[in-house]
């Protein structure tokens, strides 16, 4: 039997049972589309999180007060911070040879008002260096002035959304606003950016760190950002910072250093495992589609025993008969896989368009889904195809032979 004849028989059989063929094609398409869609969601979340952390730069360290680790015991005991991080600690870190920039942070919620307009705003006390470390762009005006960490000044930079809510259509630069019990003059307005690492800069009020300490009546810092002079100084920079704080804190190792590489590796592993789990869940639907193909192929064998007997009577071998049924299953799986990939990509594109989120199915997921659909279809069709191939021509041509 020529390959063209075999292909014609397979296509003719599929056209002759359109409803059954469409049902199988739809089952495979849904399975492949689900794999593509769910892995796209997982990879999108991974790309988004890694992109957010990449904003910090490879040379940035985050210094937190206290040892953020479990030290054992029943129940688990977390390390405590004998001392807060202070502005003097941040200044000592800034003097280290491996450190390029330092930005101390003080943070809290404050009621901000202009005239009869008021709202709660996340207020961040920091230095001018924070704008360079976090790559913040000022759309109007200028960033905070270059001040000593301990110097307070009644100036602020506000987010674009906060500007609209407080000032409406009026110009905001040079105007005064009230934050808590203090007044600040607006010297800059941040460019539109949105959320980053849990911070919505559009709704943020940024003031000098010493002013924030007076506003919140709190000396201890929330955290300190330190940018090193290069990736090659990451290890030595960590050692210098730890040694400096240990010396200042009476020999206590009471800080936690978080580098971008550590955060990226941890989140990448977690989100990669999540993506694989989602792909595994979606692949179960392909198993269901394979079982459906097996059942339908059994029915086809029982309904087409006369056709099988005729083919074998005119010289078709058992292998050729088996190949006909496997070819039908393979054609359905291939067409369903292509339709599923198109469906998944269409849904991911729609998600990108609606939510502006980086939804992309990885190439390995698309390829694996298509190959798995094909392998599942052939595997589950093998048994009924072998049953058809084993029929004797005389028995197959008798009425009710397959029962």
Short mmCIF file of C-alpha atoms in Angstrom, two decimals:
data_model
loop_
_atom_site.label_atom_id
_atom_site.label_comp_id
_atom_site.label_asym_id
_atom_site.label_seq_id
_atom_site.Cartn_x
_atom_site.Cartn_y
_atom_site.Cartn_z
CA UNK A 1 0.00 0.00 0.00
CA UNK A 2 1.44 3.34 -1.03
CA UNK A 3 1.80 6.13 1.51
CA UNK A 4 -0.54 8.36 -0.52
CA UNK A 5 -3.22 5.63 -0.51
CA UNK A 6 -2.84 5.17 3.25
CA UNK A 7 -3.14 8.92 3.81
CA UNK A 8 -6.22 9.05 1.60
CA UNK A 9 -7.88 6.23 3.57
CA UNK A 10 -7.11 7.96 6.88
CA UNK A 11 -8.49 11.31 5.71
CA UNK A 12 -11.53 9.66 4.16
CA UNK A 13 -12.28 7.88 7.42
CA UNK A 14 -11.98 11.11 9.40
CA UNK A 15 -14.25 12.96 6.95
CA UNK A 16 -16.77 10.15 7.14
CA UNK A 17 -17.08 10.57 10.90
CA UNK A 18 -16.93 14.34 11.24
CA UNK A 19 -18.60 14.60 14.64
CA UNK A 20 -16.34 12.00 16.18
CA UNK A 21 -13.24 13.54 14.62
CA UNK A 22 -14.15 17.04 15.79
CA UNK A 23 -14.77 15.75 19.32
CA UNK A 24 -11.33 14.13 19.47
CA UNK A 25 -9.65 17.15 17.89
CA UNK A 26 -11.31 19.43 20.43
CA UNK A 27 -10.20 17.21 23.34
CA UNK A 28 -6.58 17.30 22.20
CA UNK A 29 -6.72 21.02 21.44
CA UNK A 30 -8.03 21.83 24.93
CA UNK A 31 -5.26 19.76 26.52
CA UNK A 32 -2.47 21.34 24.49
CA UNK A 33 -3.97 24.80 24.90
CA UNK A 34 -4.17 24.32 28.67
CA UNK A 35 -0.49 23.36 28.84
CA UNK A 36 0.49 26.38 26.75
CA UNK A 37 -1.72 28.76 28.72
CA UNK A 38 -0.73 27.63 32.22
CA UNK A 39 2.99 27.50 31.47
CA UNK A 40 2.63 30.94 29.91
CA UNK A 41 1.10 32.20 33.15
CA UNK A 42 3.89 30.63 35.19
CA UNK A 43 6.63 31.99 32.94
CA UNK A 44 4.92 35.38 32.88
CA UNK A 45 4.95 35.54 36.67
CA UNK A 46 8.60 34.47 36.69
CA UNK A 47 9.62 37.07 34.10
CA UNK A 48 7.71 39.80 35.91
CA UNK A 49 9.25 39.07 39.32
CA UNK A 50 12.77 38.70 37.95
CA UNK A 51 12.35 41.90 35.95
CA UNK A 52 11.27 43.77 39.08
CA UNK A 53 14.32 42.61 41.01
CA UNK A 54 16.58 43.35 38.06
CA UNK A 55 15.72 47.04 38.52
CA UNK A 56 17.91 47.02 41.62
CA UNK A 57 20.99 46.16 39.58
CA UNK A 58 23.46 43.34 40.13
CA UNK A 59 25.59 45.47 42.48
CA UNK A 60 22.89 46.39 45.02
CA UNK A 61 22.67 45.01 48.54
CA UNK A 62 19.73 45.46 50.91
CA UNK A 63 20.70 45.66 54.58
CA UNK A 64 17.97 44.79 57.09
CA UNK A 65 18.18 45.06 60.88
CA UNK A 66 18.18 41.71 62.68
CA UNK A 67 19.18 38.20 61.69
CA UNK A 68 16.39 36.86 59.48
CA UNK A 69 17.04 33.17 60.09
CA UNK A 70 15.77 30.36 62.29
CA UNK A 71 18.04 29.53 65.22
CA UNK A 72 16.22 26.43 66.43
CA UNK A 73 14.18 25.63 69.51
CA UNK A 74 10.60 24.69 70.22
CA UNK A 75 8.87 26.69 68.88
CA UNK A 76 11.30 28.09 66.25
CA UNK A 77 13.03 31.22 67.45
CA UNK A 78 14.03 33.97 65.03
CA UNK A 79 17.10 36.09 65.63
CA UNK A 80 16.52 39.46 67.25
CA UNK A 81 18.16 42.82 66.50
CA UNK A 82 19.98 44.06 69.64
CA UNK A 83 20.41 47.41 67.89
CA UNK A 84 18.52 49.29 65.20
CA UNK A 85 20.25 50.41 62.05
CA UNK A 86 21.01 54.11 62.41
CA UNK A 87 22.02 56.99 60.18
CA UNK A 88 25.52 56.70 61.63
CA UNK A 89 25.62 53.05 60.48
CA UNK A 90 24.55 54.11 56.99
CA UNK A 91 27.24 56.82 56.94
CA UNK A 92 29.87 54.28 58.00
CA UNK A 93 28.80 51.96 55.19
CA UNK A 94 29.00 54.84 52.70
CA UNK A 95 32.67 55.35 53.62
CA UNK A 96 33.66 51.79 52.70
CA UNK A 97 35.94 51.49 49.65
CA UNK A 98 33.68 48.94 47.90
CA UNK A 99 30.53 51.04 48.26
CA UNK A 100 29.48 53.55 45.60
CA UNK A 101 26.12 54.79 46.90
CA UNK A 102 24.09 54.38 50.09
CA UNK A 103 20.42 55.20 50.66
CA UNK A 104 18.99 54.84 54.20
CA UNK A 105 15.23 54.25 54.33
CA UNK A 106 12.60 55.22 56.86
CA UNK A 107 9.00 54.44 55.97
CA UNK A 108 5.45 54.77 57.22
CA UNK A 109 1.88 55.86 56.44
CA UNK A 110 1.06 59.54 56.92
CA UNK A 111 -2.02 61.64 56.26
CA UNK A 112 -1.13 64.17 53.56
CA UNK A 113 -3.29 67.20 52.82
CA UNK A 114 -3.47 70.26 50.58
CA UNK A 115 -6.29 72.62 51.44
CA UNK A 116 -9.42 70.54 51.91
CA UNK A 117 -7.98 67.53 50.05
CA UNK A 118 -6.36 64.82 52.14
CA UNK A 119 -5.48 61.14 51.93
CA UNK A 120 -3.19 58.52 53.43
CA UNK A 121 0.13 58.22 51.60
CA UNK A 122 3.07 55.87 51.95
CA UNK A 123 5.91 58.16 52.98
CA UNK A 124 9.52 57.24 52.38
CA UNK A 125 12.42 59.02 54.05
CA UNK A 126 15.66 58.57 52.13
CA UNK A 127 18.50 60.40 50.38
CA UNK A 128 19.20 61.65 46.89
CA UNK A 129 21.16 58.45 46.16
CA UNK A 130 17.94 56.41 46.36
CA UNK A 131 16.81 57.84 43.02
CA UNK A 132 19.92 56.50 41.28
CA UNK A 133 19.86 53.13 43.06
CA UNK A 134 16.20 52.47 42.24
CA UNK A 135 16.45 54.15 38.81
CA UNK A 136 13.67 56.63 39.61
CA UNK A 137 13.02 59.32 37.01
CA UNK A 138 11.68 62.74 37.95
CA UNK A 139 9.15 63.95 35.39
CA UNK A 140 9.02 67.53 36.69
CA UNK A 141 11.32 69.46 38.97
CA UNK A 142 14.27 67.70 40.61
CA UNK A 143 14.97 64.87 43.08
CA UNK A 144 15.76 65.47 46.73
CA UNK A 145 18.76 67.73 47.22
CA UNK A 146 22.12 66.25 48.22
CA UNK A 147 22.06 66.44 52.03
CA UNK A 148 23.95 64.85 54.87
CA UNK A 149 21.97 61.94 56.26
CA UNK A 150 21.30 63.82 59.49
CA UNK A 151 20.18 67.06 57.81
CA UNK A 152 16.42 67.66 57.77
CA UNK A 153 14.83 69.92 55.20
CA UNK A 154 11.17 70.69 54.42
CA UNK A 155 11.23 69.47 50.80
CA UNK A 156 9.56 66.50 49.13
CA UNK A 157 9.10 64.62 45.87
CA UNK A 158 5.65 63.17 45.17
CA UNK A 159 4.27 60.56 42.80
CA UNK A 160 2.21 61.50 39.76
CA UNK A 161 -1.02 59.97 41.10
CA UNK A 162 -0.61 61.66 44.48
CA UNK A 163 -0.06 64.99 42.69
CA UNK A 164 -3.36 64.62 40.80
CA UNK A 165 -5.27 63.72 43.95
CA UNK A 166 -3.89 66.56 46.03
CA UNK A 167 -3.49 69.37 43.51
CA UNK A 168 -5.90 68.42 40.72
CA UNK A 169 -5.05 70.39 37.61
CA UNK A 170 -3.12 73.08 39.52
CA UNK A 171 0.70 73.21 39.28
CA UNK A 172 2.32 71.41 42.21
CA UNK A 173 5.98 72.44 41.93
CA UNK A 174 6.90 74.96 44.60
CA UNK A 175 3.62 74.43 46.47
CA UNK A 176 3.36 73.32 50.12
CA UNK A 177 1.61 70.27 51.49
CA UNK A 178 1.06 69.04 55.02
CA UNK A 179 2.25 65.57 56.07
CA UNK A 180 1.27 64.74 59.64
CA UNK A 181 2.21 67.75 61.75
CA UNK A 182 4.83 69.08 59.32
CA UNK A 183 4.84 71.03 56.05
CA UNK A 184 6.93 70.24 52.97
CA UNK A 185 7.51 72.09 49.72
CA UNK A 186 7.17 70.05 46.50
CA UNK A 187 10.45 70.17 44.56
CA UNK A 188 9.85 67.24 42.18
CA UNK A 189 7.21 64.95 40.71
CA UNK A 190 8.10 61.38 39.79
CA UNK A 191 7.55 60.15 36.25
CA UNK A 192 4.78 57.58 35.79
CA UNK A 193 6.06 54.15 36.79
CA UNK A 194 3.54 52.11 38.75
CA UNK A 195 4.34 49.42 41.29
CA UNK A 196 7.80 47.96 41.78
CA UNK A 197 8.74 45.43 44.49
CA UNK A 198 5.50 46.18 46.30
CA UNK A 199 5.97 49.97 46.20
CA UNK A 200 3.55 52.11 44.21
CA UNK A 201 5.70 55.13 43.39
CA UNK A 202 2.73 56.93 41.87
CA UNK A 203 1.20 57.31 45.34
CA UNK A 204 4.42 57.92 47.27
CA UNK A 205 5.70 60.91 49.22
CA UNK A 206 9.52 61.02 49.42
CA UNK A 207 11.24 63.26 51.97
CA UNK A 208 14.76 63.50 53.47
CA UNK A 209 15.46 60.66 55.89
CA UNK A 210 16.17 62.98 58.85
CA UNK A 211 12.82 64.71 58.24
CA UNK A 212 11.12 61.28 58.23
CA UNK A 213 12.72 60.41 61.57
CA UNK A 214 11.23 63.55 63.11
CA UNK A 215 7.88 62.97 61.40
CA UNK A 216 7.58 59.40 62.67
CA UNK A 217 9.47 60.08 65.92
CA UNK A 218 11.54 56.98 65.20
CA UNK A 219 15.33 56.73 64.95
CA UNK A 220 15.82 53.15 63.73
CA UNK A 221 15.94 52.69 59.97
CA UNK A 222 13.61 50.45 57.99
CA UNK A 223 16.52 49.24 55.82
CA UNK A 224 19.57 50.50 53.94
CA UNK A 225 20.31 50.17 50.22
CA UNK A 226 24.00 49.96 49.29
CA UNK A 227 25.24 49.95 45.70
CA UNK A 228 28.72 48.52 45.20
CA UNK A 229 31.24 49.75 42.67
CA UNK A 230 31.04 46.61 40.55
CA UNK A 231 29.85 42.98 40.48
CA UNK A 232 33.37 41.79 41.24
CA UNK A 233 33.24 43.54 44.62
CA UNK A 234 30.06 41.79 45.78
CA UNK A 235 31.77 39.29 48.09
CA UNK A 236 34.31 41.75 49.51
CA UNK A 237 31.61 44.40 49.86
CA UNK A 238 29.47 42.06 51.94
CA UNK A 239 32.42 41.26 54.19
CA UNK A 240 33.24 44.95 54.65
CA UNK A 241 29.64 45.84 55.54
CA UNK A 242 29.29 42.95 58.01
CA UNK A 243 32.62 43.78 59.65
CA UNK A 244 31.72 47.47 59.92
CA UNK A 245 28.33 46.83 61.53
CA UNK A 246 29.82 44.19 63.85
CA UNK A 247 32.37 46.71 65.05
CA UNK A 248 29.72 49.38 65.58
CA UNK A 249 27.29 46.97 67.29
CA UNK A 250 29.69 45.65 69.93
CA UNK A 251 30.62 42.48 68.09
CA UNK A 252 27.07 41.42 67.23
CA UNK A 253 26.19 40.09 63.76
CA UNK A 254 22.71 41.58 63.89
CA UNK A 255 22.01 42.48 60.27
CA UNK A 256 20.85 40.55 57.22
CA UNK A 257 22.35 41.20 53.79
CA UNK A 258 20.22 40.40 50.75
CA UNK A 259 21.78 40.53 47.30
CA UNK A 260 19.97 40.58 44.01
CA UNK A 261 21.57 37.28 42.94
CA UNK A 262 20.25 35.48 46.01
CA UNK A 263 16.75 36.89 45.52
CA UNK A 264 16.75 36.09 41.81
CA UNK A 265 17.94 32.52 42.39
CA UNK A 266 15.34 31.87 45.10
CA UNK A 267 12.43 33.30 43.14
CA UNK A 268 13.57 31.69 39.88
CA UNK A 269 13.63 28.23 41.50
CA UNK A 270 10.23 28.70 43.13
CA UNK A 271 8.55 30.04 40.00
CA UNK A 272 10.19 27.43 37.76
CA UNK A 273 8.80 24.70 40.01
CA UNK A 274 5.39 26.40 39.89
CA UNK A 275 5.52 26.50 36.08
CA UNK A 276 6.35 22.79 35.90
CA UNK A 277 3.56 21.99 38.34
CA UNK A 278 1.06 23.94 36.25
CA UNK A 279 2.28 22.14 33.11
CA UNK A 280 1.84 18.79 34.86
CA UNK A 281 -1.69 19.63 35.92
CA UNK A 282 -2.59 20.72 32.40
CA UNK A 283 -0.99 17.58 30.91
CA UNK A 284 -3.55 15.45 32.76
CA UNK A 285 -6.12 16.69 30.26
CA UNK A 286 -4.01 15.12 27.50
CA UNK A 287 -4.22 11.80 29.36
CA UNK A 288 -8.00 12.12 29.34
CA UNK A 289 -7.89 12.91 25.62
CA UNK A 290 -5.77 9.77 25.06
CA UNK A 291 -8.31 7.59 26.85
CA UNK A 292 -11.04 9.14 24.70
CA UNK A 293 -9.04 8.35 21.56
CA UNK A 294 -8.62 4.73 22.68
CA UNK A 295 -12.35 4.32 23.28
CA UNK A 296 -13.28 5.88 19.96
CA UNK A 297 -10.70 3.75 18.15
CA UNK A 298 -12.19 0.61 19.73
CA UNK A 299 -15.60 1.67 18.43
CA UNK A 300 -14.13 2.35 14.99
CA UNK A 301 -12.55 -1.12 14.88
CA UNK A 302 -15.86 -2.76 15.79
CA UNK A 303 -17.73 -0.70 13.18
CA UNK A 304 -15.22 -1.25 10.38
CA UNK A 305 -14.48 -4.96 10.57
CA UNK A 306 -15.78 -5.48 7.03
CA UNK A 307 -13.43 -2.77 5.74
CA UNK A 308 -10.55 -4.37 7.65
CA UNK A 309 -11.37 -7.81 6.24
CA UNK A 310 -11.55 -6.44 2.70
CA UNK A 311 -8.19 -4.69 3.05
CA UNK A 312 -6.54 -7.86 4.33
CA UNK A 313 -8.22 -9.98 1.66
CA UNK A 314 -6.70 -7.84 -1.11
CA UNK A 315 -3.23 -8.09 0.39
CA UNK A 316 -2.88 -5.50 3.15
CA UNK A 317 -0.58 -6.73 5.89
CA UNK A 318 -1.30 -6.58 9.61
CA UNK A 319 1.29 -3.82 9.96
CA UNK A 320 -0.43 -1.73 7.28
CA UNK A 321 -3.83 -2.14 8.95
CA UNK A 322 -2.35 -1.14 12.29
CA UNK A 323 -0.70 1.84 10.63
CA UNK A 324 -4.03 3.02 9.21
CA UNK A 325 -5.61 3.31 12.65
CA UNK A 326 -2.49 4.78 14.20
CA UNK A 327 -2.33 7.26 11.31
CA UNK A 328 -5.88 8.41 12.00
CA UNK A 329 -5.04 8.93 15.69
CA UNK A 330 -1.81 10.73 14.76
CA UNK A 331 -3.56 13.04 12.29
CA UNK A 332 -6.16 13.94 14.87
CA UNK A 333 -3.51 14.53 17.55
CA UNK A 334 -1.38 16.64 15.21
CA UNK A 335 -4.28 18.79 14.07
CA UNK A 336 -5.54 19.12 17.65
CA UNK A 337 -2.06 20.07 18.88
CA UNK A 338 -1.76 22.82 16.27
CA UNK A 339 -5.22 24.11 17.12
CA UNK A 340 -4.39 23.99 20.85
CA UNK A 341 -1.14 25.90 20.37
CA UNK A 342 -2.98 28.54 18.35
CA UNK A 343 -5.67 28.76 21.04
CA UNK A 344 -3.11 29.07 23.83
CA UNK A 345 -1.14 31.77 22.02
CA UNK A 346 -4.35 33.69 21.29
CA UNK A 347 -5.34 33.64 24.97
CA UNK A 348 -1.84 34.67 26.07
CA UNK A 349 -1.88 37.53 23.56
CA UNK A 350 -5.27 38.61 24.88
CA UNK A 351 -3.90 38.54 28.43
CA UNK A 352 -0.90 40.66 27.41
CA UNK A 353 -3.20 43.14 25.71
CA UNK A 354 -5.65 43.44 28.62
CA UNK A 355 -3.31 43.33 31.64
CA UNK A 356 0.03 44.43 30.13
CA UNK A 357 1.68 41.36 31.70
CA UNK A 358 4.58 39.40 30.11
CA UNK A 359 2.65 36.21 29.29
CA UNK A 360 4.72 33.96 27.03
CA UNK A 361 4.66 30.17 26.83
CA UNK A 362 8.25 28.86 26.71
CA UNK A 363 9.28 26.95 23.59
CA UNK A 364 9.89 23.76 25.57
CA UNK A 365 6.30 23.82 26.86
CA UNK A 366 4.82 24.24 23.38
CA UNK A 367 7.04 21.51 21.92
CA UNK A 368 6.47 19.16 24.85
CA UNK A 369 2.70 19.65 24.73
CA UNK A 370 2.56 18.84 21.00
CA UNK A 371 4.83 15.78 21.33
CA UNK A 372 2.95 14.56 24.40
CA UNK A 373 -0.37 14.87 22.56
CA UNK A 374 1.01 12.85 19.64
CA UNK A 375 2.62 10.22 21.88
CA UNK A 376 -0.52 9.86 24.00
CA UNK A 377 -2.73 9.44 20.95
CA UNK A 378 -0.48 6.78 19.41
CA UNK A 379 -0.04 4.95 22.72
CA UNK A 380 -3.74 4.71 23.48
CA UNK A 381 -4.63 3.86 19.88
CA UNK A 382 -2.05 1.06 19.72
CA UNK A 383 -4.16 -1.57 21.49
CA UNK A 384 -7.32 -1.22 19.37
CA UNK A 385 -5.15 -0.86 16.24
CA UNK A 386 -3.39 -4.10 17.11
CA UNK A 387 -6.78 -5.73 17.64
CA UNK A 388 -7.77 -4.66 14.12
CA UNK A 389 -4.47 -5.89 12.68
CA UNK A 390 -4.95 -9.33 14.28
CA UNK A 391 -8.36 -9.95 12.67
CA UNK A 392 -8.45 -12.81 10.13
CA UNK A 393 -9.88 -11.68 6.76
CA UNK A 394 -12.54 -14.40 6.66
CA UNK A 395 -13.64 -13.75 10.25
CA UNK A 396 -13.65 -9.99 9.67
CA UNK A 397 -15.92 -10.32 6.63
CA UNK A 398 -18.51 -12.38 8.52
CA UNK A 399 -21.44 -10.48 10.00
CA UNK A 400 -20.95 -9.66 13.73
CA UNK A 401 -17.32 -10.87 13.46
CA UNK A 402 -15.95 -8.29 15.80
CA UNK A 403 -18.33 -9.03 18.64
#
